[in-house]
Short mmCIF file of C-alpha atoms in Angstrom, two decimals:
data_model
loop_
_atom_site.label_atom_id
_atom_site.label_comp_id
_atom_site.label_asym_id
_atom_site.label_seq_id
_atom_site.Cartn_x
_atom_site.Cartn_y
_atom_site.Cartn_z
CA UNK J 1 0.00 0.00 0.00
CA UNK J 2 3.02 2.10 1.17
CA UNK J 3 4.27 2.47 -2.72
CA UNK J 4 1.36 2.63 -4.52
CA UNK J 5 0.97 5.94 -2.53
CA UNK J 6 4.06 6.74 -3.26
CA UNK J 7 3.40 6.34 -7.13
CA UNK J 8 0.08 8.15 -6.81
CA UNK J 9 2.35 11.25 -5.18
CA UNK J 10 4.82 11.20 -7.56
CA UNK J 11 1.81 11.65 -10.63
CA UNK J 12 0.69 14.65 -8.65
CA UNK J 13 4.08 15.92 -8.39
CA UNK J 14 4.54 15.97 -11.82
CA UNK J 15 0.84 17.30 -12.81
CA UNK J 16 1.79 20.99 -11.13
CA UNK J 17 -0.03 22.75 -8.70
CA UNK J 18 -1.83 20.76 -6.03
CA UNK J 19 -4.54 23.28 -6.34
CA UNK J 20 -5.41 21.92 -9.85
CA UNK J 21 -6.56 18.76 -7.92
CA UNK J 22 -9.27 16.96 -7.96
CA UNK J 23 -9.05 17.97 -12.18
CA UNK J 24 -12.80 17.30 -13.54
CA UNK J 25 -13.26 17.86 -17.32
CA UNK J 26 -15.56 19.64 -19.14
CA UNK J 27 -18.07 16.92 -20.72
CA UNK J 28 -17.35 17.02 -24.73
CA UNK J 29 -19.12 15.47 -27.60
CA UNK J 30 -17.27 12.69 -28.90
CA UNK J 31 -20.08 10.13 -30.83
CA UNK J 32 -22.31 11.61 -33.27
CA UNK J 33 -25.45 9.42 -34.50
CA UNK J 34 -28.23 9.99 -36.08
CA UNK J 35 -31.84 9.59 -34.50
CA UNK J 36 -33.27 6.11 -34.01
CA UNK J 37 -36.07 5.90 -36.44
CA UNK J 38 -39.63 6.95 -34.79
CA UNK J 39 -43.09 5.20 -35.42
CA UNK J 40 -45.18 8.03 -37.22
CA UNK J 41 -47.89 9.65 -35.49
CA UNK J 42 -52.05 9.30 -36.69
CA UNK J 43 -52.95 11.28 -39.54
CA UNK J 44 -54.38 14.84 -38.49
CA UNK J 45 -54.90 17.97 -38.97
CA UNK J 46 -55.99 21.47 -37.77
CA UNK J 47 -59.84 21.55 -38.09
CA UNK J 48 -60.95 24.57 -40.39
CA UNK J 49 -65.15 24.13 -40.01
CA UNK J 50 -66.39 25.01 -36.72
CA UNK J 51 -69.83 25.46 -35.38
CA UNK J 52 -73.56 23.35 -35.12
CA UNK J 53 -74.33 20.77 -37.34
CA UNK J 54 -76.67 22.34 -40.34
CA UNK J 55 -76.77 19.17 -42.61
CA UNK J 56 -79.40 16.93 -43.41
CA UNK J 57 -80.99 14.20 -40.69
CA UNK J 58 -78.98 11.37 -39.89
CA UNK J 59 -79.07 7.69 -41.27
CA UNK J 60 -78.68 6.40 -38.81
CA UNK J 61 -79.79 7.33 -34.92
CA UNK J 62 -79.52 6.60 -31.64
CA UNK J 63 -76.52 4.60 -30.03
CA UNK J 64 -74.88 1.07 -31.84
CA UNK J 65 -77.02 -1.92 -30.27
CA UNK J 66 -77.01 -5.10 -30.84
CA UNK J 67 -79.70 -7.94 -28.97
CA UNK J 68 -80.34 -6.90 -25.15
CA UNK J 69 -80.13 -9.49 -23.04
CA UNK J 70 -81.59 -7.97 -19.55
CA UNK J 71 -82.84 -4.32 -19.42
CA UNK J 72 -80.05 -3.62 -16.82
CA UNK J 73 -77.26 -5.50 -14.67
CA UNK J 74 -78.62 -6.91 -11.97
CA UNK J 75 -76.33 -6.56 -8.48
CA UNK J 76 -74.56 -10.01 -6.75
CA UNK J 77 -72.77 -10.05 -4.11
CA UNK J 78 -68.97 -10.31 -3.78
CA UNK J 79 -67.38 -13.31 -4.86
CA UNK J 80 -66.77 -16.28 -2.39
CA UNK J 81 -63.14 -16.01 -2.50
CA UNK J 82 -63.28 -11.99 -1.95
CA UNK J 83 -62.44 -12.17 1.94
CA UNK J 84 -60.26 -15.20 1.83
CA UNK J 85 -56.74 -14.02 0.85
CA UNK J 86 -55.31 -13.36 5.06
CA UNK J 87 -54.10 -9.80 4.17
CA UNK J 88 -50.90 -9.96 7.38
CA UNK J 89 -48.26 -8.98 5.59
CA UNK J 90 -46.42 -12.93 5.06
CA UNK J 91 -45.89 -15.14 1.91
CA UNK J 92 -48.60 -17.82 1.19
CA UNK J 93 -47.76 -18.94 -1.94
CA UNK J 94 -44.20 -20.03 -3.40
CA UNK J 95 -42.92 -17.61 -5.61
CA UNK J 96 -42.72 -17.36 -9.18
CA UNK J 97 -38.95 -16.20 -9.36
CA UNK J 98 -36.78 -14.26 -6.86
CA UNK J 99 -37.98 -11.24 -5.26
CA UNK J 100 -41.46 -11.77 -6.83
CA UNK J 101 -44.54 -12.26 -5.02
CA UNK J 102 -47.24 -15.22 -6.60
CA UNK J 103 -50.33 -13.16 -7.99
CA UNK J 104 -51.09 -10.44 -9.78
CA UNK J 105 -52.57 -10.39 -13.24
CA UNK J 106 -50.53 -10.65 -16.98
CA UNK J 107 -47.24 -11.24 -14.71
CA UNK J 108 -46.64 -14.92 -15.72
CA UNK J 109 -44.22 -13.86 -18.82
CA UNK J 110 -46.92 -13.80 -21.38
CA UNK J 111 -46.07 -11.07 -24.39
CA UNK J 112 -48.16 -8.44 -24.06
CA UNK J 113 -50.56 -7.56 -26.81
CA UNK J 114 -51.81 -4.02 -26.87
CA UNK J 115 -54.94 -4.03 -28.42
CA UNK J 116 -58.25 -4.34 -27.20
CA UNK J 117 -59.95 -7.83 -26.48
CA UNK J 118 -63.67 -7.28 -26.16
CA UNK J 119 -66.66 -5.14 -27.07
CA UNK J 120 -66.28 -3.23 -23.72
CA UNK J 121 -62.81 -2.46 -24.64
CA UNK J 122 -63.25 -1.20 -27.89
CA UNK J 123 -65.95 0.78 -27.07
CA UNK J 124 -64.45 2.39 -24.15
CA UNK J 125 -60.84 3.20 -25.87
CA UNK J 126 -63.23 4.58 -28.85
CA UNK J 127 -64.53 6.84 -26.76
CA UNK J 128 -61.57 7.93 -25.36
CA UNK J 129 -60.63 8.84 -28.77
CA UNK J 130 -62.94 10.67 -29.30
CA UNK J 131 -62.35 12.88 -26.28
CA UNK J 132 -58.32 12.80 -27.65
CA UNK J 133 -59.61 14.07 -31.03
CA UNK J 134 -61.19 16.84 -29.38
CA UNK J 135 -59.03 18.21 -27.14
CA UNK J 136 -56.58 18.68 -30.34
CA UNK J 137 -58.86 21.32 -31.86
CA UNK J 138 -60.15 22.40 -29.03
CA UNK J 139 -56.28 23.75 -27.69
CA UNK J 140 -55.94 24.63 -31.02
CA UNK J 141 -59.33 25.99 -31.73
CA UNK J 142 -58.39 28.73 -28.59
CA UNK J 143 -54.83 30.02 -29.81
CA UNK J 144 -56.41 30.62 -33.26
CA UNK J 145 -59.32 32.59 -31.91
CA UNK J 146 -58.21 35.15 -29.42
CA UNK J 147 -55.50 37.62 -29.41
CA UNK J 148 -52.35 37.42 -27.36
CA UNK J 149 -53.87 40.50 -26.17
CA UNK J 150 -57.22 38.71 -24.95
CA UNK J 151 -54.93 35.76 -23.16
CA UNK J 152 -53.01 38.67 -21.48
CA UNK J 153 -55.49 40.56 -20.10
CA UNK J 154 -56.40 37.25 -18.33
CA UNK J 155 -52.45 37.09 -17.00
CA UNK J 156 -51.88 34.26 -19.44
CA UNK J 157 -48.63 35.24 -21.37
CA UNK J 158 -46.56 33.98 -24.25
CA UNK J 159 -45.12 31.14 -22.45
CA UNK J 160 -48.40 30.02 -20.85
CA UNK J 161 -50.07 29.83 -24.45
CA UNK J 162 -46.63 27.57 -25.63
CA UNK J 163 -47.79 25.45 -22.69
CA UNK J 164 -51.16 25.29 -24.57
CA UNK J 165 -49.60 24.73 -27.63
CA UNK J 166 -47.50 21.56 -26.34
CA UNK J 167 -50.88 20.27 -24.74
CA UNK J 168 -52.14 19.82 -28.26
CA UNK J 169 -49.26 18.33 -29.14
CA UNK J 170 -49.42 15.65 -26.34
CA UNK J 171 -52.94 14.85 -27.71
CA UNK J 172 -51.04 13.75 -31.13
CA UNK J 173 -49.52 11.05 -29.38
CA UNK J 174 -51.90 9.96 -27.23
CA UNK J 175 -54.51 9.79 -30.54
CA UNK J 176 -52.14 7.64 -32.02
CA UNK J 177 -51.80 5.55 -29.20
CA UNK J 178 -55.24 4.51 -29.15
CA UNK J 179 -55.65 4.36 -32.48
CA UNK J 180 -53.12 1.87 -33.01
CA UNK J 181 -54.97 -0.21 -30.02
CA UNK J 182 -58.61 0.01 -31.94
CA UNK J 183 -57.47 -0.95 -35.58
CA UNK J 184 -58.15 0.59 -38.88
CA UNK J 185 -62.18 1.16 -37.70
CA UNK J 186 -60.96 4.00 -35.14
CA UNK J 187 -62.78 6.96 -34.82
CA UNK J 188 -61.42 9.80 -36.98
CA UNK J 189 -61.38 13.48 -36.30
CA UNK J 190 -64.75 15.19 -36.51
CA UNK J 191 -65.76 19.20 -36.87
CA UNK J 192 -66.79 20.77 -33.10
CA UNK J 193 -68.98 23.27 -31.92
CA UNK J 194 -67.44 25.40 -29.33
CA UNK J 195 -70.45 27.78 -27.19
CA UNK J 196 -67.39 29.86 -25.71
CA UNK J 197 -66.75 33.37 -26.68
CA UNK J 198 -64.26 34.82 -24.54
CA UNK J 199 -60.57 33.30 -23.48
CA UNK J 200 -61.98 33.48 -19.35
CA UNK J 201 -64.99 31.03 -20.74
CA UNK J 202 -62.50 29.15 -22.98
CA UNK J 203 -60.52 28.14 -19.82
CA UNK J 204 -63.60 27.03 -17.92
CA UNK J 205 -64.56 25.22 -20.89
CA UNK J 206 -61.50 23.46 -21.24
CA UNK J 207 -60.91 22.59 -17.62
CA UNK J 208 -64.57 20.55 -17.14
CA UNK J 209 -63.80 18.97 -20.68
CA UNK J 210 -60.43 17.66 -19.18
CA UNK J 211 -62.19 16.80 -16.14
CA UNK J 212 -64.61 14.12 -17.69
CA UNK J 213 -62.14 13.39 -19.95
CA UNK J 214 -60.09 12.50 -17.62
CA UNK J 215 -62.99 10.88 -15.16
CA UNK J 216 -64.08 8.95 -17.74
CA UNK J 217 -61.21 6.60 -18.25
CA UNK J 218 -60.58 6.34 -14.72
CA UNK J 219 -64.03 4.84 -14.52
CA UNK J 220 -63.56 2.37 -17.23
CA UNK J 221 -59.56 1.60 -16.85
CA UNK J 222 -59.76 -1.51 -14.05
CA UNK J 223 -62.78 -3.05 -16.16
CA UNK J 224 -61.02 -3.35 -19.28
CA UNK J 225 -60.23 -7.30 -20.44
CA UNK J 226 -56.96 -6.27 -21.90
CA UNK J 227 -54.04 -4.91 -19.35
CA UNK J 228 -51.21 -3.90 -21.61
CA UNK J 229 -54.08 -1.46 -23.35
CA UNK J 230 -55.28 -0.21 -20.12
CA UNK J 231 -51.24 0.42 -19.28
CA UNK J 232 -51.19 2.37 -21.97
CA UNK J 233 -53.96 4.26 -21.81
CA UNK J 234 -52.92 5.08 -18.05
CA UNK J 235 -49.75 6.95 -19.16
CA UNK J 236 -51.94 9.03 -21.42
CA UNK J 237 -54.60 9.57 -18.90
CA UNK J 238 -52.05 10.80 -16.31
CA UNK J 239 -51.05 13.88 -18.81
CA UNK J 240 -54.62 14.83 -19.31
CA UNK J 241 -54.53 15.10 -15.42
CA UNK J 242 -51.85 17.45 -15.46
CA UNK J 243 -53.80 19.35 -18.16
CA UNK J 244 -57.05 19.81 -15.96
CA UNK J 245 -54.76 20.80 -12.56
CA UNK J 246 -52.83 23.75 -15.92
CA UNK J 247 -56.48 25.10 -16.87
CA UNK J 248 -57.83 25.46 -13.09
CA UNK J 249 -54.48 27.78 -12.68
CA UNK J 250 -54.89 29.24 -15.92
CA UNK J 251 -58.22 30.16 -14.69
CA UNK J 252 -57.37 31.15 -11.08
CA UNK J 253 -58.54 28.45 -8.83
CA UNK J 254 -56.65 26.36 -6.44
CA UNK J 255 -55.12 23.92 -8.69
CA UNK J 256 -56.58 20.61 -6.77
CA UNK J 257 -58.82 20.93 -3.91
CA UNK J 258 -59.63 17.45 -3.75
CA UNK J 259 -57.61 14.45 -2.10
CA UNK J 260 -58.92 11.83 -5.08
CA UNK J 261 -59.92 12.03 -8.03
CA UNK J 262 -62.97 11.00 -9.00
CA UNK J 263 -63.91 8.63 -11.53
CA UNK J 264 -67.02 8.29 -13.71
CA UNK J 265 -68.67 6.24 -16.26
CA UNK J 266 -68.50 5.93 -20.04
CA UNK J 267 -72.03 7.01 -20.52
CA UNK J 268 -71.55 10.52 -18.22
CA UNK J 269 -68.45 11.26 -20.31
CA UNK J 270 -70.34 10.64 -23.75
CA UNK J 271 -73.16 12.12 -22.51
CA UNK J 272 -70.71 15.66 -21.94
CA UNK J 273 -68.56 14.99 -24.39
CA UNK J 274 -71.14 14.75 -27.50
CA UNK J 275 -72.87 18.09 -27.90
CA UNK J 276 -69.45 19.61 -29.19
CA UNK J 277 -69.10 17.34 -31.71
CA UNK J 278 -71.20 18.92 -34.87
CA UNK J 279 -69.99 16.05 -37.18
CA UNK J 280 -67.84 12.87 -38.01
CA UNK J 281 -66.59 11.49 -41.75
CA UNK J 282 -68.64 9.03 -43.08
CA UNK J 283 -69.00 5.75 -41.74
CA UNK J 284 -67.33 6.95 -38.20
CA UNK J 285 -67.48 4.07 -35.86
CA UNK J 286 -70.46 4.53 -33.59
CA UNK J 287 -70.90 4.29 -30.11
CA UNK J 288 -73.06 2.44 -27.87
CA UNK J 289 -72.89 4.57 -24.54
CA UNK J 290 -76.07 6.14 -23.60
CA UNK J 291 -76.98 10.38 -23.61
CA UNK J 292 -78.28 11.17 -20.72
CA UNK J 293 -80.93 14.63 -21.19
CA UNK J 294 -78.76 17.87 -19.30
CA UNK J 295 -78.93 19.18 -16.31
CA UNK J 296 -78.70 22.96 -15.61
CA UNK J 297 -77.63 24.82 -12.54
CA UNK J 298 -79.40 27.33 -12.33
CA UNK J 299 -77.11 29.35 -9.93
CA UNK J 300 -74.12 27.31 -11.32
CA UNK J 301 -70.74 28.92 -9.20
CA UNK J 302 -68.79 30.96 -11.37
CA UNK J 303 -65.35 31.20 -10.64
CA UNK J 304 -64.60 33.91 -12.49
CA UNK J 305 -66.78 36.49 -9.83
CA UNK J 306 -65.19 38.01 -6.89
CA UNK J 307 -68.62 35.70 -5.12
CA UNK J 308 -68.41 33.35 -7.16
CA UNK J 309 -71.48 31.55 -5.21
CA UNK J 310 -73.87 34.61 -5.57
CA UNK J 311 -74.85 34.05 -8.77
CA UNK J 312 -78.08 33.34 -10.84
CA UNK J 313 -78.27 32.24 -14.75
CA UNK J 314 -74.43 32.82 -15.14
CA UNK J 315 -73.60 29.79 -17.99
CA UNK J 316 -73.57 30.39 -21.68
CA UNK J 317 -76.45 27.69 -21.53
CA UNK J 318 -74.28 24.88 -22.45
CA UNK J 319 -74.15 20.85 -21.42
CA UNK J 320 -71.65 21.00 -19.00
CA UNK J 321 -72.45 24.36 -17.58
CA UNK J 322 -69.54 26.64 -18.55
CA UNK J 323 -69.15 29.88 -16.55
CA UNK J 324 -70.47 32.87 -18.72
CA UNK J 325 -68.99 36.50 -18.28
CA UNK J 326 -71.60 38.26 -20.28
CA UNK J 327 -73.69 40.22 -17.72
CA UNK J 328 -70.26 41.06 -14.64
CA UNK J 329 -69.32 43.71 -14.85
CA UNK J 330 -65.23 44.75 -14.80
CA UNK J 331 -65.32 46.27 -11.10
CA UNK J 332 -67.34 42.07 -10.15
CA UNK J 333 -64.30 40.19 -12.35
CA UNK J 334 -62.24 39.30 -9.94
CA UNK J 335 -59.40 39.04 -12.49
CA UNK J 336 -59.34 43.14 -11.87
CA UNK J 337 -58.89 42.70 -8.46
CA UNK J 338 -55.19 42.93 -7.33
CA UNK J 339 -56.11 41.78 -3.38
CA UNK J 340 -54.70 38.70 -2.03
CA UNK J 341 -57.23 36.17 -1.72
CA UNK J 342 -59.58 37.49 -4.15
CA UNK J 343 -57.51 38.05 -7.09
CA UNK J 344 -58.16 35.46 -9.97
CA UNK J 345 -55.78 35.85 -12.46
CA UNK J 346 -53.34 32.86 -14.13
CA UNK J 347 -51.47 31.47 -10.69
CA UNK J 348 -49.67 28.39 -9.73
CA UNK J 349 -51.81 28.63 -6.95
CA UNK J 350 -54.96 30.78 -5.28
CA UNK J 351 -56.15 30.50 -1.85
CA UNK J 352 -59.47 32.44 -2.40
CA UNK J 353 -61.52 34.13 0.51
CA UNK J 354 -65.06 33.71 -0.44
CA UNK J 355 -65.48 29.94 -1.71
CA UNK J 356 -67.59 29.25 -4.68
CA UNK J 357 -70.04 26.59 -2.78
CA UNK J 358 -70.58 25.71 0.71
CA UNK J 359 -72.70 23.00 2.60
CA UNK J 360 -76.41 23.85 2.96
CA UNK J 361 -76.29 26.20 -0.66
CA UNK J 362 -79.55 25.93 -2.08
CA UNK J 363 -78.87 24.81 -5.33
CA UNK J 364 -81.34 25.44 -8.20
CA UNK J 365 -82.05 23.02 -11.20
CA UNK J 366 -83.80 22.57 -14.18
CA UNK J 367 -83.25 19.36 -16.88
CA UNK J 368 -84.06 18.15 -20.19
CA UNK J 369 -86.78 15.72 -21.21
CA UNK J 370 -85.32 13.06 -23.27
CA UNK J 371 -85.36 12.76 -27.05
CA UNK J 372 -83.05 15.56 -27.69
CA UNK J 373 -80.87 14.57 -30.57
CA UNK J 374 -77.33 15.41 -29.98
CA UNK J 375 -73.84 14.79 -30.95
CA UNK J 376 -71.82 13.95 -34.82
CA UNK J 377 -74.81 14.58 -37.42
CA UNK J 378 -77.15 14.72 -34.60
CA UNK J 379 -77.51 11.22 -34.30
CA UNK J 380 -77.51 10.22 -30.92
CA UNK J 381 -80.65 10.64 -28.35
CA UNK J 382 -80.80 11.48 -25.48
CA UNK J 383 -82.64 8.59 -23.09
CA UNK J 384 -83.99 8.21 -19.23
CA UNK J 385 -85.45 5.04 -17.58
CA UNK J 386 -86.67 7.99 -15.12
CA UNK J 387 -90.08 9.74 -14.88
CA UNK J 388 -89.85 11.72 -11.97
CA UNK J 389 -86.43 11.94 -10.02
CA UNK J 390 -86.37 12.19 -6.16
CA UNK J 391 -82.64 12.78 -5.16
CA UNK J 392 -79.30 14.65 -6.36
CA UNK J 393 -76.29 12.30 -6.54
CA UNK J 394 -73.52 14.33 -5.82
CA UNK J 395 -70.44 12.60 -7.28
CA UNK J 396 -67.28 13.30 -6.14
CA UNK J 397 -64.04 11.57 -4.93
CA UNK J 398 -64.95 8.02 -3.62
CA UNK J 399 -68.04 9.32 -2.59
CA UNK J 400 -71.60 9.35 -4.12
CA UNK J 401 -73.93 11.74 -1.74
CA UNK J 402 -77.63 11.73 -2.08
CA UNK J 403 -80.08 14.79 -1.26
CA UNK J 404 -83.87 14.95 -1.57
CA UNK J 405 -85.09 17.26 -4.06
CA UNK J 406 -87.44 19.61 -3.18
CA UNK J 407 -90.49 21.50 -5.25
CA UNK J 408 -90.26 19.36 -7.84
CA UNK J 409 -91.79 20.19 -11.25
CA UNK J 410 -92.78 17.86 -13.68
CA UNK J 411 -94.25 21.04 -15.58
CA UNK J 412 -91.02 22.51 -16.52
CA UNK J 413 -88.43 20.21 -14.98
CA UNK J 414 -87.57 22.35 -11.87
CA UNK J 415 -86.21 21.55 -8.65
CA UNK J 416 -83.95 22.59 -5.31
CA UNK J 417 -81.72 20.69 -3.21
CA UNK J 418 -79.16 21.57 -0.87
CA UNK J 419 -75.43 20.62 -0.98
CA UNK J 420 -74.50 18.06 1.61
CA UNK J 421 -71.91 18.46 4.35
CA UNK J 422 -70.06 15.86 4.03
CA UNK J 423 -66.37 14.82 4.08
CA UNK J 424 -64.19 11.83 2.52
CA UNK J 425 -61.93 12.03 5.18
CA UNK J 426 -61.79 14.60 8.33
CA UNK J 427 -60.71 17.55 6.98
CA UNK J 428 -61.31 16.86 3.20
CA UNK J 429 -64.58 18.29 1.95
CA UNK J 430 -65.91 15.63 -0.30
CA UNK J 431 -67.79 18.28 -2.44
CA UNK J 432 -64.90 20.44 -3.73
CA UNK J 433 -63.28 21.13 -7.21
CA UNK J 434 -64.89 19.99 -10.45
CA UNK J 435 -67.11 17.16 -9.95
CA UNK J 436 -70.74 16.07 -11.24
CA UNK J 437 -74.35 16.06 -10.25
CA UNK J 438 -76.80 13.49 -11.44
CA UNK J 439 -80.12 13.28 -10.85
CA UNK J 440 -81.83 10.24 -9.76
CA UNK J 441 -85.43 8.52 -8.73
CA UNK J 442 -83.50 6.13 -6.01
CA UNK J 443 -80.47 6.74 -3.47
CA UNK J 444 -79.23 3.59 -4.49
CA UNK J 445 -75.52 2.15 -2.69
CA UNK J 446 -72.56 2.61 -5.35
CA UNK J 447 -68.78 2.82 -5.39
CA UNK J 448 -66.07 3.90 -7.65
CA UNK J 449 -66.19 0.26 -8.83
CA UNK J 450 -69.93 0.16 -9.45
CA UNK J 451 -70.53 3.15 -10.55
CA UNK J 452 -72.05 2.17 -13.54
CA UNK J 453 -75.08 0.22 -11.59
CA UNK J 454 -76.73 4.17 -11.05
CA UNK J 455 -77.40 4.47 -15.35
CA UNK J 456 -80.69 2.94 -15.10
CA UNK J 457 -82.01 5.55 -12.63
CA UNK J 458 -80.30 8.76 -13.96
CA UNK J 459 -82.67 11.59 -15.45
CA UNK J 460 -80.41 13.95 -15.93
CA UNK J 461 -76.89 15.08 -15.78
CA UNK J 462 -74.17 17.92 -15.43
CA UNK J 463 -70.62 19.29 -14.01
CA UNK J 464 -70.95 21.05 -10.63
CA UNK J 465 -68.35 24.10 -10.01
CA UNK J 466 -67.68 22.93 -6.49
CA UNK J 467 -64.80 24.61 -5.96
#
C-alpha cells in the first residue's frame, strides 16, 4: 500500500499545482449518431369548419345496439373467495422467481398484446378517442381565436399559451396511441362546436372537458379485459390530469382541492362529451354509450366572480355548464382585483376568501326531457329510464352523496336541493373542485367500482363548479 501511494504522489508531483486537484473535465461530444427511427404519429390535422351541425338528418340514430339481453345489470354479491386471501403482511404462496410475489394479473411472462380484447374495450378506448380528437382542436381551436392580447389581459402570457400549444401536441400522441390499439375502424377526427366566446370562458370550458375526460377513463380503466391497453392508456390519462390541474391555474382556482380524483362512467363522459361534436366522416365508428338529457344549474358557481357563489343564470347555456362572463361587470371580475385572496388571475396557486359553494347552498335546477338529438350529425338521443327523479347524486371523490329534491316540477323540470356536508376524510370536503351532479329517482348504494349500476335511474346530468 506504502508504494502505490508513493506512485500516486509522484503523478501529482509531476501534474503541477496541487490546487489543480481533484481535475474534472468539461463533458465534450465525442459520438455523433443519427436519430433512431420513430413510429409516425395518426394522420391529423388542424380543423378549419367550426360550429352546429346544419346538414341533413342522420341515417342512422340513436346509439350502436345489438340484442339486449336484460334491461339492466342486476347486483350479486362479492365473490366467495373476496375475503379469503389473510391480508398480514407474510408469503402464502411459493414464488414465481426471486424477489417476486405469486399473484397479480398478466405477470406470468406472457407477451403483451396491446390491443383491445372485447366489445367493452373497444368501445371504451373509442370513446376515449374521441375525447383525444377533441381536445386537439379544441387547444388549437383557442390560440387561433383570441388575441395574445385577450390571453393577457387574463395574465396568461406567451409562455403560458406555448404550454397550450405543447398540450395539443401531447394529444397527437396519445390519438395515435389509441388508435393503433382500436385498428383501422378507429374513430377519426370530426368538426366541433365550441359555445365559448371569450378566453376566461375558454378556460372554464377546457378545464370541465379535461375533467370528464379525464374521469371517464378512470371509470372504465380496471374493467377493461386487456391490461397492456389499459397500461397504456394510463400513461396518457395521467397527462390529461396534469392538463385539468394547468387550466384550473390558468383560470385562477386552487389547482386541486380534492384528495382523489374521482372517476365516472362511459355514458356521463359521452353524454358531456357529444354536444361539441357537430360532425364525423362518413361511416365513423359509432358508439353504444347512452346520452343522458342535461342538467342545468341554475345558480351554477362561477369562478370567475369576486362571489363566485352569488350568482343566478351565469352559464352560456351549455351541457356542461360553462361559466359565462356576459352580464359582470369589470369592477365584479375578480381578475381586476389585485387583493390577495380574491384576485383570480393565471397562478400556480390561489387561496381564495369567499369559496364558490358551501354546505347547505340551495342549489337550483332545471333538466331536459329526453329525445333531444345530440352529438356527430345529430344522431344520438338522449334517453332516461326515469319519470320523476327524487334525489341529487352528488359525485365526487370516492363518494356518491344523495339529497332529496325539493319543489319538484314535472311542468317545466324544476327543482332545489341543498349541498351536503359531508367529508371523505376529516378535513377533506368531499364536495370540492370539479365534480358532477346526477339526478336520480333512487339513493341507491354505489362505489367507484360500481358506478355504472346508477345508469338505469339517472334523469339527468351535469358538471358542478364545487370549488
Amino acid at each position: 500500500m506504502a508504494i502505490n501511494l508513493w506512485r500516486w504522489a509522484t503523478v501529482l508531483a509531476l501534474s503541477g499545482a496541487s490546487s489543480a486537484v481533484p481535475f474534472v473535465s468539461e463533458a465534450q461530444t465525442t459520438l455523433s449518431a443519427s436519430e433512431t427511427p420513430s413510429p409516425y404519429v395518426v394522420q391529423q390535422s388542424n380543423v378549419t369548419s367550426h360550429g352546429p351541425y346544419t346538414g341533413p338528418p342522420a341515417s342512422t340514430t340513436g346509439a350502436r345496439s345489438t340484442s339486449v339481453v336484460a334491461p339492466f345489470v342486476a347486483p350479486l354479491p362479492p365473490s366467495d373467495d373476496a375475503y379469503t386471501y389473510p391480508a398480514d403482511g407474510n408469503l402464502h404462496e411459493p414464488q414465481p422467481a426471486p424477489f417476486t410475489p405469486h399473484g397479480g394479473i398478466g405477470t406470468n411472462g406472457t407477451a403483451p398484446v396491446y390491443r383491445v380484447q372485447s366489445d367493452f374495450d373497444y368501445q371504451s378506448l373509442a370513446l376515449a378517442l374521441y375525447q383525444e380528437w377533441i381536445e386537439l382542436d379544441l387547444f388549437h381551436w383557442g390560440l387561433a381565436t383570441f388575441s395574445d392580447k385577450e390571453f393577457e389581459a387574463y395574465g396568461i402570457n406567451a409562455e403560458d399559451r406555448y404550454l397550450l400549444q405543447y398540450m395539443a401536441d401531447q394529444e397527437v400522441g396519445h390519438a395515435t396511441v389509441v388508435s393503433n390499439m382500436l385498428g383501422p375502424q378507429a374513430p377519426r377526427q370530426c368538426t366541433y362546436n365550441y359555445p365559448v366566446s371569450n378566453v376566461r370562458e375558454y378556460i372554464d370550458f377546457n378545464q370541465k372537458l379535461t375533467r370528464w375526460g379525464e374521469a371517464g377513463v378512470y371509470g372504465f380503466l380496471p374493467h377493461l379485459n386487456s391490461g397492456p391497453a389499459a397500461q397504456l392508456l394510463l400513461q396518457s390519462i395521467t397527462i390529461e390530469a396534469r392538463q385539468q390541474l394547468i387550466f384550473r391555474q390558468f383560470g385562477g382556482q386552487f389547482p386541486m382541492p380534492e384528495w382523489h380524483t374521482v372517476g365516472i362512467p362511459q355514458s356521463w363522459a359521452w353524454t358531456l362529451l357529444a354536444p361539441y361534436i357537430s360532425s364525423c366522416p362518413f361511416n365513423q365508428t359509432r358508439l353504444v354509450w347512452q346520452n343522458f338529457p342535461a342538467l342545468r344549474v341554475l345558480n351554477q358557481p362561477n369562478p370567475a366572480r369576486i362571489n363566485g357563489s352569488n350568482v343566478w343564470n351565469e352559464t352560456i347555456g351549455d351541457a356542461s355548464n360553462t361559466l359565462s362572463t356576459t352580464n359582470i361587470s369589470r369592477a365584479e371580475l375578480c381578475v381586476n382585483v389585485t387583493e390577495t385572496a380574491i384576485n383570480c388571475g393565471a397562478a400556480i396557486s390561489h387561496n381564495r376568501s369567499v369559496p364558490l359553494s358551501y354546505p347547505g347552498r340551495q342549489v337550483f335546477l332545471q333538466w331536459e326531457g329526453p329525445g333531444r338529438l345530440v352529438g356527430p350529425n345529430n344522431s344520438y338521443v338522449t334517453t332516461t329510464n326515469v319519470v320523476q327523479p327524487k334525489f341529487a347524486a352528488w359525485v365526487s371523490q370516492l363518494n356518491v352523496t344523495y339529497s332529496p329534491l325539493l319543489n319538484v316540477s314535472l311542468k317545466d323540470n324544476t327543482a332545489y336541493t341543498f349541498q351536503p356536508n359531508v367529508s371523505t376524510w376529516t378535513g377533506d370536503p368531499t364536495i370540492n373542485g370539479t365534480m358532477f351532479l346526477a339526478l336520480t329517482d333512487v339513493d341507491e348504494y354505489v362505489t367507484p367500482y360500481n358506478l355504472t349500476m346508477l345508469n338505469p335511474h339517472i334523469g339527468a346530468l351535469a358538471v358542478y363548479q364545487a370549488g
